[in-house]
Amino acid sequence: MSELDSYYSYNVGKIVEEIRSRKSKKVLIQLPDGFKHYSTKLLGRLTKLLDNVEFVVDANPIYGSCILNNHILINYDLVLHFGHEPYPYTSHVNEKVVFLDFLSTLIPSNRLMNDLIAIIKSLSIRKVAMYSVHQHKGILGDVGRFLRNAGIDVLNNLGNATIMGCWFNDVLNYVNTADGYIVVSSGLFHSLGVGMLCRGLKHVIQLDLYRGEVRLLDDVVVKYLKIRYGKIMNSLDAASWCLINGVEGQFRNGVRERLIDVLTARGLKYLEYQSLIINQETLRNIDNEDIDVYVITACPRIPIDDLQDFEKPVLTPGEAFMILKNINEYLFPW
Ligand code: SF4
């Protein structure tokens, strides 16, 4: 069995059924960037079952379901998008796109669960809400039962508890009742997002199945919030604002219009750019003395996770609104 089939589960039957029922001949496969190296194994399996179908793998960056590369979908009968759920902020998705689960088969060891309980008890936490990234959603029920058996109250519906880097399901519904949040994810990205959404006021515990670690993230969240408040302070006197808009699901016209309204009302100058890729190089190409501050309306994680070190402040929409509307509480993501 390949590493792909040992560590991940995906529904081959559903793929075959979709392709046959739609009589698809040209199929585009989209995988999150971290899983693209499995594409040869996946193609090997699919071409054995469907030898009259032409499969092509989308090598463009796929960070989330916010961008489906609509400009190339036109060339295909069907798009198999693995490992993400439909983007909640997009009202219409191309009917050629089928979202497929790509779930980790990892389960937490007893040692890991005992570590989790130990951290929860050391913080005197009685009530939690628990969320996961897409690939770990299958284990939430088991982890929830374990916690309840240990006397911990799990408040939210674990059958619908996935989050994204800019969308946090019903996390805020529990901010007054939960003593803390548990996030099943790897890397800081999603758990940090929950911590920032809650303004660092709640404990955030990360259960990382890949590293086999339980981590209390409270200090990390506070560190990031301090950095973000520093960026906000450095932007208070900005006279010239540069909005960078994204494309597809990252083109947020409502956010953009609200920003323009408030900039105009305050008599501030602004200019707009639009880009699929937004990174240091994008800003270096644009930057000049006419720009005091950048606001990324595309992916709100770019200012926090990618452009924190840029020499001029790069803000999320929420941070921009804090300055422009005199809001003191941290506002994330918009
Ligand atoms: S965090 Fe960024 S990449 Fe992820 S879904 Fe949101 S906009 Fe897309």
CSV table of N, CA and C and ligand atoms in Angstrom, one decimal, residues 63-67 87 164-167 189 249-250 252 298-301 334, ligand 1:
chain,number,residue,atom,x,y,z
A,63,TYR,N,-4.4,27.2,-2.2
A,63,TYR,CA,-4.3,27.4,-0.7
A,63,TYR,C,-5.6,27.0,0.0
A,64,GLY,N,-6.7,27.2,-0.7
A,64,GLY,CA,-8.0,26.9,-0.1
A,64,GLY,C,-9.1,26.8,-1.2
A,65,SER,N,-10.3,26.7,-0.9
A,65,SER,CA,-11.4,26.6,-1.9
A,65,SER,C,-11.8,28.0,-2.3
A,66,CYS,N,-11.1,29.0,-1.8
A,66,CYS,CA,-11.5,30.4,-2.2
A,66,CYS,C,-11.1,30.7,-3.6
A,67,ILE,N,-10.0,30.0,-4.1
A,67,ILE,CA,-9.6,30.2,-5.5
A,67,ILE,C,-9.6,28.8,-6.2
A,87,TYR,N,-16.1,27.1,-0.3
A,87,TYR,CA,-15.7,28.3,0.4
A,87,TYR,C,-17.0,29.0,0.9
A,164,MET,N,-11.6,27.2,8.5
A,164,MET,CA,-10.6,27.6,7.5
A,164,MET,C,-9.8,28.7,8.1
A,165,GLY,N,-8.8,29.1,7.4
A,165,GLY,CA,-7.9,30.2,7.9
A,165,GLY,C,-8.6,31.5,8.1
A,166,CYS,N,-9.7,31.7,7.4
A,166,CYS,CA,-10.4,33.0,7.5
A,166,CYS,C,-11.9,32.8,7.8
A,167,TRP,N,-12.3,31.6,8.1
A,167,TRP,CA,-13.7,31.3,8.4
A,167,TRP,C,-13.7,30.3,9.6
A,189,PHE,N,-1.3,27.8,11.8
A,189,PHE,CA,-2.3,28.6,11.0
A,189,PHE,C,-3.7,28.6,11.5
A,249,GLY,N,-12.9,34.0,-5.2
A,249,GLY,CA,-13.4,34.1,-3.8
A,249,GLY,C,-12.6,35.1,-3.0
A,250,GLN,N,-11.5,35.5,-3.4
A,250,GLN,CA,-10.7,36.5,-2.7
A,250,GLN,C,-10.9,37.9,-3.2
A,252,ARG,N,-13.3,40.5,-2.6
A,252,ARG,CA,-14.4,40.8,-1.6
A,252,ARG,C,-14.9,42.2,-1.8
A,298,ALA,N,-7.7,40.5,0.0
A,298,ALA,CA,-7.8,39.2,-0.6
A,298,ALA,C,-7.8,38.1,0.5
A,299,CYS,N,-6.7,37.6,0.8
A,299,CYS,CA,-6.6,36.6,1.9
A,299,CYS,C,-6.1,37.3,3.2
A,300,PRO,N,-6.9,37.3,4.2
A,300,PRO,CA,-6.6,38.1,5.4
A,300,PRO,C,-5.4,37.5,6.2
A,301,ARG,N,-4.9,36.3,5.8
A,301,ARG,CA,-3.8,35.8,6.5
A,301,ARG,C,-2.5,36.2,5.9
A,334,TRP,N,-12.2,40.7,9.3
A,334,TRP,CA,-12.7,41.9,8.6
A,334,TRP,C,-13.8,42.5,9.4
B,1,SF4,S1,-7.4,31.9,4.7
B,1,SF4,FE1,-6.9,32.7,2.7
B,1,SF4,S2,-6.3,30.9,1.5
B,1,SF4,FE2,-7.5,30.2,3.3
B,1,SF4,S3,-9.6,30.1,2.6
B,1,SF4,FE3,-9.3,32.1,3.6
B,1,SF4,S4,-8.8,33.5,1.9
B,1,SF4,FE4,-8.5,31.4,1.2
